Coordinates of C-alpha atoms in Angstrom, one line a residue:
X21 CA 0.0 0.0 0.0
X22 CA 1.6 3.3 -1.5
X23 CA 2.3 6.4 1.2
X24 CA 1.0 9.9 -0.3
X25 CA 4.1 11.8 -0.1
X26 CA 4.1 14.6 2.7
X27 CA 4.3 18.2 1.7
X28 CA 7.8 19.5 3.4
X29 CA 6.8 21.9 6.4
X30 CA 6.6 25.6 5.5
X31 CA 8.8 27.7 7.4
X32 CA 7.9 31.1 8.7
X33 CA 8.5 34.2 7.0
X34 CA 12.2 35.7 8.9
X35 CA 10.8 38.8 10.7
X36 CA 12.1 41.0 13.8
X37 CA 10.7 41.2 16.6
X38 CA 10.0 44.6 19.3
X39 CA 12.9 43.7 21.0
X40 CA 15.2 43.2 18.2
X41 CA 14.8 46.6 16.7
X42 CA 16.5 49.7 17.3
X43 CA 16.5 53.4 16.1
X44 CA 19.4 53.0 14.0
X45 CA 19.3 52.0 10.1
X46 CA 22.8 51.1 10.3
X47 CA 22.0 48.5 13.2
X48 CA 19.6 46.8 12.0
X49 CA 21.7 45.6 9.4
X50 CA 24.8 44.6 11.5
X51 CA 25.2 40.7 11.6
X52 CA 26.6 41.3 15.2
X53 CA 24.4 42.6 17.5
X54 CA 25.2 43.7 20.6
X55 CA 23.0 43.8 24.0
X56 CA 19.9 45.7 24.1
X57 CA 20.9 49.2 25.5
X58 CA 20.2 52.9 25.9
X59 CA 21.7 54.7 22.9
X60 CA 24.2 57.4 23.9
X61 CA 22.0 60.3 23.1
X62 CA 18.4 60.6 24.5
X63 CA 16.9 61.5 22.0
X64 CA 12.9 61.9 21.0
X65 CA 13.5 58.6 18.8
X66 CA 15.3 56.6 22.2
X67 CA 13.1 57.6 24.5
X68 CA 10.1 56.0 22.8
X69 CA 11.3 53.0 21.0
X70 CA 14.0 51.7 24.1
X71 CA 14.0 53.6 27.2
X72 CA 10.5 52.9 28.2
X73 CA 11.5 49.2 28.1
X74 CA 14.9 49.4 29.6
X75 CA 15.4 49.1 32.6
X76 CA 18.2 52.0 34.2
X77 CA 20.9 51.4 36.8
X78 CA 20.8 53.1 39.5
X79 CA 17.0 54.0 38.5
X80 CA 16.1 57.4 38.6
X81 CA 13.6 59.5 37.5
X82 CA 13.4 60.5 33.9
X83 CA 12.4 64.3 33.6
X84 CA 10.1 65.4 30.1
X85 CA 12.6 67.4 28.0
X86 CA 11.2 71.1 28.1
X87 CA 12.9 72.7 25.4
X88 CA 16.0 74.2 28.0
X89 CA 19.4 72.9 27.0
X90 CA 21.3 71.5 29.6
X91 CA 23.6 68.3 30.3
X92 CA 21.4 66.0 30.0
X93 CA 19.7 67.1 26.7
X94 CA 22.5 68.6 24.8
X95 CA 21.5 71.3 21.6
X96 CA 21.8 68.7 19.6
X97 CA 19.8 67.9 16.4
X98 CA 20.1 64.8 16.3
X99 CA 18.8 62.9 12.9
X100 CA 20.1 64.9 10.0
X101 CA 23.0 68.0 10.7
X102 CA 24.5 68.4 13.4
X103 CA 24.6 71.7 15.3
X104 CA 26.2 72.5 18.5
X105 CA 25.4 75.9 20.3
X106 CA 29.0 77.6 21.9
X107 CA 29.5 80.8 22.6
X108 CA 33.2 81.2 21.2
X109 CA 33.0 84.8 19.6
X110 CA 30.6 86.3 22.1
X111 CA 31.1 88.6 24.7
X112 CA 33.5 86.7 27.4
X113 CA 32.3 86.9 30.7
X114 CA 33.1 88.9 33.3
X115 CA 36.6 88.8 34.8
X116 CA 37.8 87.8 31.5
X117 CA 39.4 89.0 28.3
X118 CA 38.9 88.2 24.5
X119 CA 41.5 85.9 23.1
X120 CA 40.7 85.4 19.4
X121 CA 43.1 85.4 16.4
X122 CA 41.7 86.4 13.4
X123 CA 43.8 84.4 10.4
X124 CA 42.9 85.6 6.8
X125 CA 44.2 83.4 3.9
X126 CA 44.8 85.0 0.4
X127 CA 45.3 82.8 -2.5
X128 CA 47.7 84.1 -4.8
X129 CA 46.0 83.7 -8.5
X130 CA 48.5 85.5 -10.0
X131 CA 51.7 83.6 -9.0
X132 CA 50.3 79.6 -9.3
X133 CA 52.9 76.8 -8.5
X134 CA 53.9 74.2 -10.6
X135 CA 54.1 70.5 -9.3
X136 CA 57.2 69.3 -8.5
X137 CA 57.3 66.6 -10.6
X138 CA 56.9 68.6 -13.5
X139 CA 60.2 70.1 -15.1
X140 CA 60.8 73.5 -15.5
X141 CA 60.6 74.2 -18.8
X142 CA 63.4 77.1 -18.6
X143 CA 65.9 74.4 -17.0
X144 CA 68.2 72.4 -18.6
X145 CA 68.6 69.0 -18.6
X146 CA 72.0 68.4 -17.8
X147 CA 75.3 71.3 -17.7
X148 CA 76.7 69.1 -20.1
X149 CA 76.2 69.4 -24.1
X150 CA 74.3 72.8 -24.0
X151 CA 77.2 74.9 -25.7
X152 CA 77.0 77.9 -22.7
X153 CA 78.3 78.6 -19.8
X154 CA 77.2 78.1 -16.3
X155 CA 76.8 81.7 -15.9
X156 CA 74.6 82.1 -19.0
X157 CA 72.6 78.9 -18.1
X158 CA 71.5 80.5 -15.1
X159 CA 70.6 83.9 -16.2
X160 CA 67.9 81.8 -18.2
X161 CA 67.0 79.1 -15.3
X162 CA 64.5 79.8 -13.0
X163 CA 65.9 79.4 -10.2
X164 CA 66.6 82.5 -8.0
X165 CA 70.7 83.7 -8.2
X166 CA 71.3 82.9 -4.4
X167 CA 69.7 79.3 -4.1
X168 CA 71.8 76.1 -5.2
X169 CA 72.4 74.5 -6.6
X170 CA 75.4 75.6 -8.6
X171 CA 78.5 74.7 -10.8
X172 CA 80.6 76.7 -8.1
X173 CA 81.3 75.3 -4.8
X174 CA 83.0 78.0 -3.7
X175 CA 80.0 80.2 -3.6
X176 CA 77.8 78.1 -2.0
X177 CA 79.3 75.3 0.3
X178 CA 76.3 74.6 2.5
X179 CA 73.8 71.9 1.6
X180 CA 71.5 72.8 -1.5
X181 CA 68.1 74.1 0.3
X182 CA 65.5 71.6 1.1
X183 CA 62.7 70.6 -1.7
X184 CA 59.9 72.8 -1.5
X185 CA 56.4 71.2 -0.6
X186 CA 54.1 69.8 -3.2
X187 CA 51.5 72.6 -4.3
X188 CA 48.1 71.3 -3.6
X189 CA 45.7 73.9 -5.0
X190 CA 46.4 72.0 -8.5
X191 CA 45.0 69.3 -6.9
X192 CA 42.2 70.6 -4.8
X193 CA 41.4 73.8 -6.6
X194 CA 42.7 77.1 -7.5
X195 CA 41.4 78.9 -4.6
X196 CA 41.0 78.6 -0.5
X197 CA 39.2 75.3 -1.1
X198 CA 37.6 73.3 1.9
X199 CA 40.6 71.0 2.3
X200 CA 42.8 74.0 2.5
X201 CA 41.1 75.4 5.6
X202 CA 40.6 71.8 7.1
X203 CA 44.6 71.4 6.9
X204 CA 44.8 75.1 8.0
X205 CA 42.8 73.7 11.5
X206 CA 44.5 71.0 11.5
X207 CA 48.1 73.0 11.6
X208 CA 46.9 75.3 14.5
X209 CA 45.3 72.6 16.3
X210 CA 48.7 71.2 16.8
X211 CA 50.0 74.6 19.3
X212 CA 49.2 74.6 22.8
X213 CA 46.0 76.5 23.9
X214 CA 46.2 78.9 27.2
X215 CA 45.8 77.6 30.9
X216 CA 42.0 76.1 31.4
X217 CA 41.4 76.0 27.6
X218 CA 40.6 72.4 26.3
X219 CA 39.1 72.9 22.7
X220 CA 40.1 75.6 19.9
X221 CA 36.8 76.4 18.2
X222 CA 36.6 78.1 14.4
X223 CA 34.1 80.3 12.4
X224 CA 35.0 81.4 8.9
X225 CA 33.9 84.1 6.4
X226 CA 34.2 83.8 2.3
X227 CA 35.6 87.8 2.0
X228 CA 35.8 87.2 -2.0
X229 CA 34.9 84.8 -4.6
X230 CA 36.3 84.3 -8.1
X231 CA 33.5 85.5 -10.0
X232 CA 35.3 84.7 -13.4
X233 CA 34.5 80.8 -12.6
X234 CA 31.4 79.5 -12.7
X235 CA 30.9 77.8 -9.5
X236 CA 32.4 80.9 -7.2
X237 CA 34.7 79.6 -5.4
X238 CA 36.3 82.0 -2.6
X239 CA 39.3 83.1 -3.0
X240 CA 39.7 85.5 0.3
X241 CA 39.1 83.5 3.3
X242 CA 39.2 85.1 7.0
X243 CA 39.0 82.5 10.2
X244 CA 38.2 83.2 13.5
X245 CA 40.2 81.2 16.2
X246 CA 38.8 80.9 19.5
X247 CA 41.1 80.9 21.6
X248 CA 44.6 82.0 20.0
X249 CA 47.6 79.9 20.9
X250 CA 49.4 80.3 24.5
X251 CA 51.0 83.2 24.1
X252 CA 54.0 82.5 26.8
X253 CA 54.7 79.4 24.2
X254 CA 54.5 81.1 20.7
X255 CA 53.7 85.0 20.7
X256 CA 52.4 86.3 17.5
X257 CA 54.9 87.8 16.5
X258 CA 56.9 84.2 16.3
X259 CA 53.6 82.2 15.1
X260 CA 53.8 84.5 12.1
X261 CA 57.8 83.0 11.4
X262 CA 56.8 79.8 12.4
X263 CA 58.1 76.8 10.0
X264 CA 54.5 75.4 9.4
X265 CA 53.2 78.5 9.0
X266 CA 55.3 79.3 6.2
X267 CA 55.0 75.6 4.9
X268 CA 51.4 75.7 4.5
X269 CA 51.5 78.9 2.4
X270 CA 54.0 76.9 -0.2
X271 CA 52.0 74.2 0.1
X272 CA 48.6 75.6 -0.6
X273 CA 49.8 78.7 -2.4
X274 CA 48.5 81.7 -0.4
X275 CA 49.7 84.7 2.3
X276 CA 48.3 84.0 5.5
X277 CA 48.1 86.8 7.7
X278 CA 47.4 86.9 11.5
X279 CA 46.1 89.4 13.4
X280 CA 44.8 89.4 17.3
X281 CA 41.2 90.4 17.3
X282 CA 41.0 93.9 18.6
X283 CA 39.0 96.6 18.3
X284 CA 41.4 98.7 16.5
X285 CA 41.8 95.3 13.8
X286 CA 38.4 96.7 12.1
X287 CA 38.9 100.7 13.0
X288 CA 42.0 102.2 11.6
X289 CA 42.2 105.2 11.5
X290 CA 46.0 106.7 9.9
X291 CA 47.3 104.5 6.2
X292 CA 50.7 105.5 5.1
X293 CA 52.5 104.2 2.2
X294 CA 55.3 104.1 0.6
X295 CA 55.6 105.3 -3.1
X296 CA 57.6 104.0 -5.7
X297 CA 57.0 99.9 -6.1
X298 CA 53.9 100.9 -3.7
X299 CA 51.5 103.5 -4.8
X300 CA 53.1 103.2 -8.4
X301 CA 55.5 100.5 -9.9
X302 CA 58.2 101.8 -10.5
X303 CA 61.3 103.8 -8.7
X304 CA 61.4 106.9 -9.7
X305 CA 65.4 107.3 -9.4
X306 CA 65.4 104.7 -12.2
X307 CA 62.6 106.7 -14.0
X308 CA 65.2 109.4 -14.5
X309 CA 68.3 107.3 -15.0
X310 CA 66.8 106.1 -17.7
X311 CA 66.0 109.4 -19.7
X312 CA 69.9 110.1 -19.6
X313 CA 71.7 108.4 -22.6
X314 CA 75.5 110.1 -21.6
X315 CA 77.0 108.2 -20.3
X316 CA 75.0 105.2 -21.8
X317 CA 75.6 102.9 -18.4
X318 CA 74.4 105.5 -15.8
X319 CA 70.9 103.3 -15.7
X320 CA 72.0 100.6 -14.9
X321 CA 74.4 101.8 -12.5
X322 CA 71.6 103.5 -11.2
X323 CA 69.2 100.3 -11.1
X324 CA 72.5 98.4 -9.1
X325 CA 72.5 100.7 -6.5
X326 CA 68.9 100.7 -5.9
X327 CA 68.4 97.0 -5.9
X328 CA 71.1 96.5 -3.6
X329 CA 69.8 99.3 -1.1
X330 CA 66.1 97.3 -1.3
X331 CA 67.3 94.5 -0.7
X332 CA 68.6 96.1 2.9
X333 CA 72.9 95.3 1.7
X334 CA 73.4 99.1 1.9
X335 CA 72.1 101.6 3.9
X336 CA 69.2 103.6 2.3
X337 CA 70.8 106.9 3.4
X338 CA 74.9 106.8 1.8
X339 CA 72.8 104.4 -1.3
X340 CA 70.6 107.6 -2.1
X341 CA 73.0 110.7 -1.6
X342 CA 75.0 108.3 -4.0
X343 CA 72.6 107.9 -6.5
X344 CA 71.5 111.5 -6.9
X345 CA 75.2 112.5 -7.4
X346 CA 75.1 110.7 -10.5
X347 CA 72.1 112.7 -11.8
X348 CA 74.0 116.1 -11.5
X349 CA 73.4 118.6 -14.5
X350 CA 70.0 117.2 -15.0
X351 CA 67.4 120.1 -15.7
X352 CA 65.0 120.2 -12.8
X353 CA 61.9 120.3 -15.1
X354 CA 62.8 117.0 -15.4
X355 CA 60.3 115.9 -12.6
X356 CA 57.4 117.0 -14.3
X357 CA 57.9 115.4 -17.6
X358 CA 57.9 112.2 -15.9
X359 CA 54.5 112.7 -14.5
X360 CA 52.5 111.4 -17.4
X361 CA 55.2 108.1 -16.7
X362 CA 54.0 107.1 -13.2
X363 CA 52.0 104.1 -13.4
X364 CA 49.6 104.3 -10.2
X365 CA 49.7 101.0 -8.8
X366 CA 46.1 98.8 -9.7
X367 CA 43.7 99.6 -6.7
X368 CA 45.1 102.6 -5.0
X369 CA 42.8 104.6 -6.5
X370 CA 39.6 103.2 -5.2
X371 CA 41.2 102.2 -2.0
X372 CA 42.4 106.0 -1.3
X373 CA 38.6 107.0 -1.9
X374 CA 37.2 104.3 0.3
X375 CA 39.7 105.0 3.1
X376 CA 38.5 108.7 2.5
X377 CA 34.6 107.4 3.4
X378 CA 36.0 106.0 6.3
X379 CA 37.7 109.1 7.6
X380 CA 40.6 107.4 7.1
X381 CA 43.9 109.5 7.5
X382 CA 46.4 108.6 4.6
X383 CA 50.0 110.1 3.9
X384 CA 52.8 108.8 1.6
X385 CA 56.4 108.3 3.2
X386 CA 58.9 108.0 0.4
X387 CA 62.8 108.1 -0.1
X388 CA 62.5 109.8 -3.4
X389 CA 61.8 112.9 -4.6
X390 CA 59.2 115.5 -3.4
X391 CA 57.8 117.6 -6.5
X392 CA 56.8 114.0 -7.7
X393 CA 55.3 112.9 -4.6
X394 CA 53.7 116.0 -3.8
X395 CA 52.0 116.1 -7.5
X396 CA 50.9 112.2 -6.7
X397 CA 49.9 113.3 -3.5
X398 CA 47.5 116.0 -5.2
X399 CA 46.7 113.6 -7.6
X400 CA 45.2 110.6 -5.4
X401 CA 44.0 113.1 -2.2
X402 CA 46.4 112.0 -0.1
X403 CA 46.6 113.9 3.0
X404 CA 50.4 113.6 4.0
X405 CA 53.3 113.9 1.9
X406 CA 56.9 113.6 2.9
X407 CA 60.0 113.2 0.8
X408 CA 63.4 114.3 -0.4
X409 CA 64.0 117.6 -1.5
X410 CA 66.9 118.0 -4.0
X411 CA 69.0 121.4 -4.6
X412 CA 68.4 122.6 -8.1
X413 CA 71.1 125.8 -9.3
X414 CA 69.1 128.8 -9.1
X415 CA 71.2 130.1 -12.1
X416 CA 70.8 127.4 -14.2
X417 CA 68.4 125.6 -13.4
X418 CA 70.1 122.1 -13.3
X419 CA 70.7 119.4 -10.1
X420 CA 73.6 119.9 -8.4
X421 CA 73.7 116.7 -7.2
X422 CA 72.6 117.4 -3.3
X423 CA 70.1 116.7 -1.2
X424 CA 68.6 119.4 1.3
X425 CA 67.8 118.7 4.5
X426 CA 67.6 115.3 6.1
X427 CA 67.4 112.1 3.7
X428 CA 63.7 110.4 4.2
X429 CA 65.0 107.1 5.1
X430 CA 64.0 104.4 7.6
X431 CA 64.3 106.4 10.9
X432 CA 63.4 109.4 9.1
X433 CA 60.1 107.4 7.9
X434 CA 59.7 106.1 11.9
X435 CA 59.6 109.4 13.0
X436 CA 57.2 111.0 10.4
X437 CA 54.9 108.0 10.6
X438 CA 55.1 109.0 14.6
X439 CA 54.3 112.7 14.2
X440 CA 51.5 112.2 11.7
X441 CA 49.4 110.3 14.2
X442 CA 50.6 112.4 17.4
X443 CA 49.4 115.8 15.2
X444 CA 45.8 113.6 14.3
X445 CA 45.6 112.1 17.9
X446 CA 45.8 108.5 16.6
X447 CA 46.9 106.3 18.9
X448 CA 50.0 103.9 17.0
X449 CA 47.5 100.9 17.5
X450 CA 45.1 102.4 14.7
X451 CA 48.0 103.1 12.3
X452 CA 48.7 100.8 8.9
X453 CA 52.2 101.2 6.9
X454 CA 52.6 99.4 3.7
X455 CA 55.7 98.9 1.9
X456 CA 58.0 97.0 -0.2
X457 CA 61.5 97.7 0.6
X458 CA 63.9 97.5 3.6
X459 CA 64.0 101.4 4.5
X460 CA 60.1 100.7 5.3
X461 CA 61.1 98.2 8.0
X462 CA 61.3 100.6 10.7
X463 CA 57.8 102.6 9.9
X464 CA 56.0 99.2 9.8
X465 CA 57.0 98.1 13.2
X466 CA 56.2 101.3 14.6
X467 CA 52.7 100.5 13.5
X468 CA 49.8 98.6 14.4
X469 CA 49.8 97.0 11.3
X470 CA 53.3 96.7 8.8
X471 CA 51.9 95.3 5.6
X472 CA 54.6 94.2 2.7
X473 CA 53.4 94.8 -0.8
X474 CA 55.1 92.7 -2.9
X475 CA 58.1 93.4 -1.2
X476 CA 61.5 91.8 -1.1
X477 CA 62.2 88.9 0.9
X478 CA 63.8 90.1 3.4
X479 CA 60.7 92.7 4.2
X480 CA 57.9 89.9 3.5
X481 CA 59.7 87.9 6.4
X482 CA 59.7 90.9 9.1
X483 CA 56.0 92.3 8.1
X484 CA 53.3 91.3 10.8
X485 CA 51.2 91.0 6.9
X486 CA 51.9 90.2 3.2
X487 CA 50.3 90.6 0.2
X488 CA 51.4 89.1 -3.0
X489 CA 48.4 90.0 -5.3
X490 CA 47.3 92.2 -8.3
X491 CA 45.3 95.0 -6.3
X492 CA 46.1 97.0 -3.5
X493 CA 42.6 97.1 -2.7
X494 CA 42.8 93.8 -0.8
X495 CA 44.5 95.8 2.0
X496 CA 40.7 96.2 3.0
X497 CA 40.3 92.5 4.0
X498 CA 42.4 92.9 5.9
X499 CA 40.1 95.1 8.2
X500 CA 37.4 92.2 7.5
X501 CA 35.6 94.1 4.4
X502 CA 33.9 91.6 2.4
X503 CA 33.9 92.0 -1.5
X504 CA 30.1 93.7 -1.3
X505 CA 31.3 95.9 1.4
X506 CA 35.0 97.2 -0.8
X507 CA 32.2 97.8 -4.0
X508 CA 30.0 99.9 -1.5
X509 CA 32.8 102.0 -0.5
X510 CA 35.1 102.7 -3.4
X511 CA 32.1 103.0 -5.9

C-alpha cells in the first residue's frame, strides 16, 4: 500500500521582533548585535522606542525634555546636521578677556605653482652638451641667483636648500578650497591653547569669490580662532615665522596673515604708504636714470644701486645721496615730464577714496623725490606727503647733485609716521604702513599694522602681513571688508 508523499513543512517568513529593533538603520543591518541598550543620546527617537522598556541602573527618575538645554539634553539635532550651540565669539564673561586670532588666507591667483614633478621648462637638462656657460645657463634658469644648486662650490658650500612642498591647489582647486582650511585647522590645532582651555573652536567668512569661474569659489578666506595659541609658548609675533606656517603657504599657495582680534583690527584710523614699487610700480630714481643716454651705463648703475639698497645690503641713506650724485646737470623740469610716466599701482585709486569714506587719514612716506610725490599726492588726495628735496642751481636751473635737509629714510620714515598720528591724535595701535623695501622696516614696526606689498624677501619675512596679489585694494580684507562691502565703499 503506497504512502501519499508529505508536503515539506513551511517555514515562517524571517521577521524581527520589538525587541530586536532599534532606532538606527545602520544596526539593524549589523550581523553582530550587541546587547539591548540605551543609545548614547536621549533623543525623542530613544526615548520612545527603548528607554521605556529598559530598565536604568541606578534608577532614577526620567524628567520630560522642556525645550532648555542642559547636560542631559544637549542642543543637539540629532537625525540629520549636526549643530552645536557655543559661545566662542561672544562677549567673554566677566573677569575675563577676548582671546581670538583672526587668520585671513589669500590665494595668490597671479603667481600659481607648478608640481614638482613637472620640469621646469626654462631648465636644462643636464650642464653638459648645452654649448654655454654656467653663468649664461642661469641667467635663463629659473631658479633664484642665491639658491643652489650651482656649478661653483666656492659660492655656496652649505647643503643645497631643502625641496619645497608639493602645491596642492592644483590638486584641490585654485582657490581657499575646503581641504585647504581643514589642513589650516588642522596645523593650529597642533599649538598649545592657554591655561583652562581644552578645545580651539573656528568660524569662517568667504571675504571674496572668483567670480570669473562659474561655481564661485572663494578666493579670500578670514578664520576666527577661538582661543589663539598660548601666548608664553608662541607669541604672535613668532607664530607668524613659524616653519609650518610658512609651509602651508607653499603648500597651498597663499599669504596668510594673522592678526589678534581687537578693536582697533576693524577701526584704523592713519594709512601710510610708501611710493615708488607701492602706490606706483616703478622707482622713480630709475625713472630718470633712464632718460639720460650720456654716459650710456648711468641706468644701470643706477638700477645696481637701488636694488642693492632694497634688498637692505646698503644703507638707504649713503645708497641715495649716492645715487642722486650721478644725476648732476639734469634740468630740474625734469620731474614734471615724468608725470605722465607714473603708473599708479592697480587699486590705489579706489582704495584711497574708500579710506576717504571712512575718515581714514592717509599720507605717503617715500625716499625719493618730493615735486613728484607732492604732484601724486594732489593727484590721489592723499593727506600727508613727505620726501626728499633736492638742490636745483638757481642760475641754471640744473641738479647739483645734493640733497637738502635730512634724507627720508628708515628712521626718518619712523619718526614721520610718529608725528602724523601724534598731530591727528591717533593712537599707533590704529596706524597701517605698507611697503616693499627695507628702508620701510622701521615705519611698519612702529605701527599697528606693517603690511609688505610685494616686497623683497627680506621685508615679506619681518612684516606682521603680506600681500602678493594684483590690487592694493585687498589691503581692506584685511580690516574684515567683504567683497560687497570694498564695492560699497570705493564705488
Amino acid at each position: 500500500m503506497s504512502q501519499e508523499p508529505q508536503s515539506p513543512t513551511r517555514q515562517g517568513r524571517p521577521s524581527m521582533t520589538a525587541s530586536m529593533r532599534s532606532s538606527s538603520f545602520l544596526r539593524e543591518h549589523q550581523q553582530y548585535r550587541p546587547p539591548s541598550k540605551p543609545e548614547n543620546h536621549y533623543g525623542i527617537d530613544t526615548v520612545v522606542e527603548d528607554l521605556q522598556a529598559t530598565s536604568v541602573s541606578p534608577p532614577r527618575e526620567i524628567s520630560p525634555f522642556k525645550g532648555i538645554p542642559s547636560a542631559e539634553n544637549p542642543p543637539r539635532i540629532v537625525d540629520g546636521q549636526s549643530h552645536e550651540l557655543s559661545h566662542p565669539n561672544c562677549t567673554p564673561l566677566p573677569g575675563a578677556s577676548t582671546n581670538r586670532l583672526i587668520a585671513t588666507l589669500f590665494y595668490k591667483s597671479t603667481n600659481p605653482r607648478v608640481s614638482n614633478a613637472i620640469p621646469s621648462p626654462q631648465r636644462y637638462p643636464s650642464p653638459k652638451g648645452s654649448g654655454q656657460s654656467p653663468s649664461v645657463r642661469a641667467a635663463d634658469s629659473d631658479l633664484p641667483p642665491t639658491m643652489a644648486p650651482t656649478s661653483k662650490l666656492d659660492d655656496f658650500p652649505l647643503e643645497p636648500p631643502a625641496t619645497e612642498p608639493e602645491p596642492l591647489d592644483h590638486l584641490y582647486g585654485a582657490n581657499v578650497s575646503p581641504m585647504c582650511i581643514a589642513s589650516f585647522l588642522h596645523l593650529m590645532s597642533t599649538f598649545p591653547l592657554p591655561a583652562g582651555s581644552t578645545d580651539l573652536h573656528s568660524s569662517h567668512r568667504c571675504l571674496k569669490i572668483d567670480q570669473s569661474h562659474q561655481e564661485h569659489h572663494p578666493t579670500i578666506v578670514e578664520l576666527t580662532l577661538s582661543p589663539a595659541p598660548a601666548s608664553d609658548y608662541l607669541p604672535l609675533k613668532d607664530l607668524r615665522k613659524h616653519e609650518l606656517i610658512y609651509r602651508f603657504e607653499r603648500e597651498w599657495n597663499v599669504d596668510v596673515a594673522l592678526r589678534a582680534d581687537t578693536l582697533w583690527r576693524r577701526y584704523p584710523r592713519l594709512v601710510v604708504f610708501d611710493m615708488d614699487s607701492t602706490l606706483i610700480t616703478q622707482e622713480v630714481i630709475d625713472l630718470l636714470a633712464a632718460t639720460i643716454k650720456d654716459p650710456p651705463d648711468l641706468a644701470a648703475r643706477v638700477a645696481d644701486i637701488t636694488h642693492r639698497a632694497m634688498m637692505g645690503e646698503l644703507e638707504f641713506d649713503s645708497a641715495f645721496r649716492e645715487r642722486v650724485k650721478l644725476l648732476a646737470g639734469l634740468p630740474g623740469t625734469l620731474f614734471n615730464e615724468l608725470r605722465p610716466v607714473l603708473d599708479v599701482t592697480n587699486g590705489v585709486r579706489p582704495l584711497i577714496k574708500a579710506l576717504k569714506r571712512l575718515g581714514v587719514k592717509t599720507a605717503v612716506l617715500s625716499g625719493g623725490f618730493l615735486p613728484l610725490t607732492s604732484w601724486l599726492a594732489g593727484e590721489l588726495g592723499i593727506d600727508y606727503a613727505h620726501a626728499n628735496e633736492v638742490v636745483i642751481d638757481e642760475q641754471t636751473g640744473k641738479l647739483t647733485g645734493e640733497v637738502k635737509g635730512r634724507i627720508v629714510g628708515k628712521e626718518r620714515k619712523r619718526e614721520l609716521l610718529i608725528e602724523i598720528a601724534e598731530k591727528e591724535g591717533i593712537a599707533l595701535e590704529q596706524v597701517v604702513a605698507v611697503g616693499d623695501g627695507a628702508n620701510d622696516l622701521l615705519m611698519m614696526e612702529a605701527a599697528g599694522l606693517g603690511v609688505a606689498w610685494n616686497a623683497k624677501p627680506m621685508v615679506q619675512m619681518e612684516a606682521s602681513s603680506r600681500l602678493n596679489g594684483d590690487s592694493l585694494l585687498d589691503l581692506l580684507h584685511l580690516f574684515g571688508f567683504t567683497e560687497e562691502e570694498v564695492r560699497q565703499l570705493s564705488a
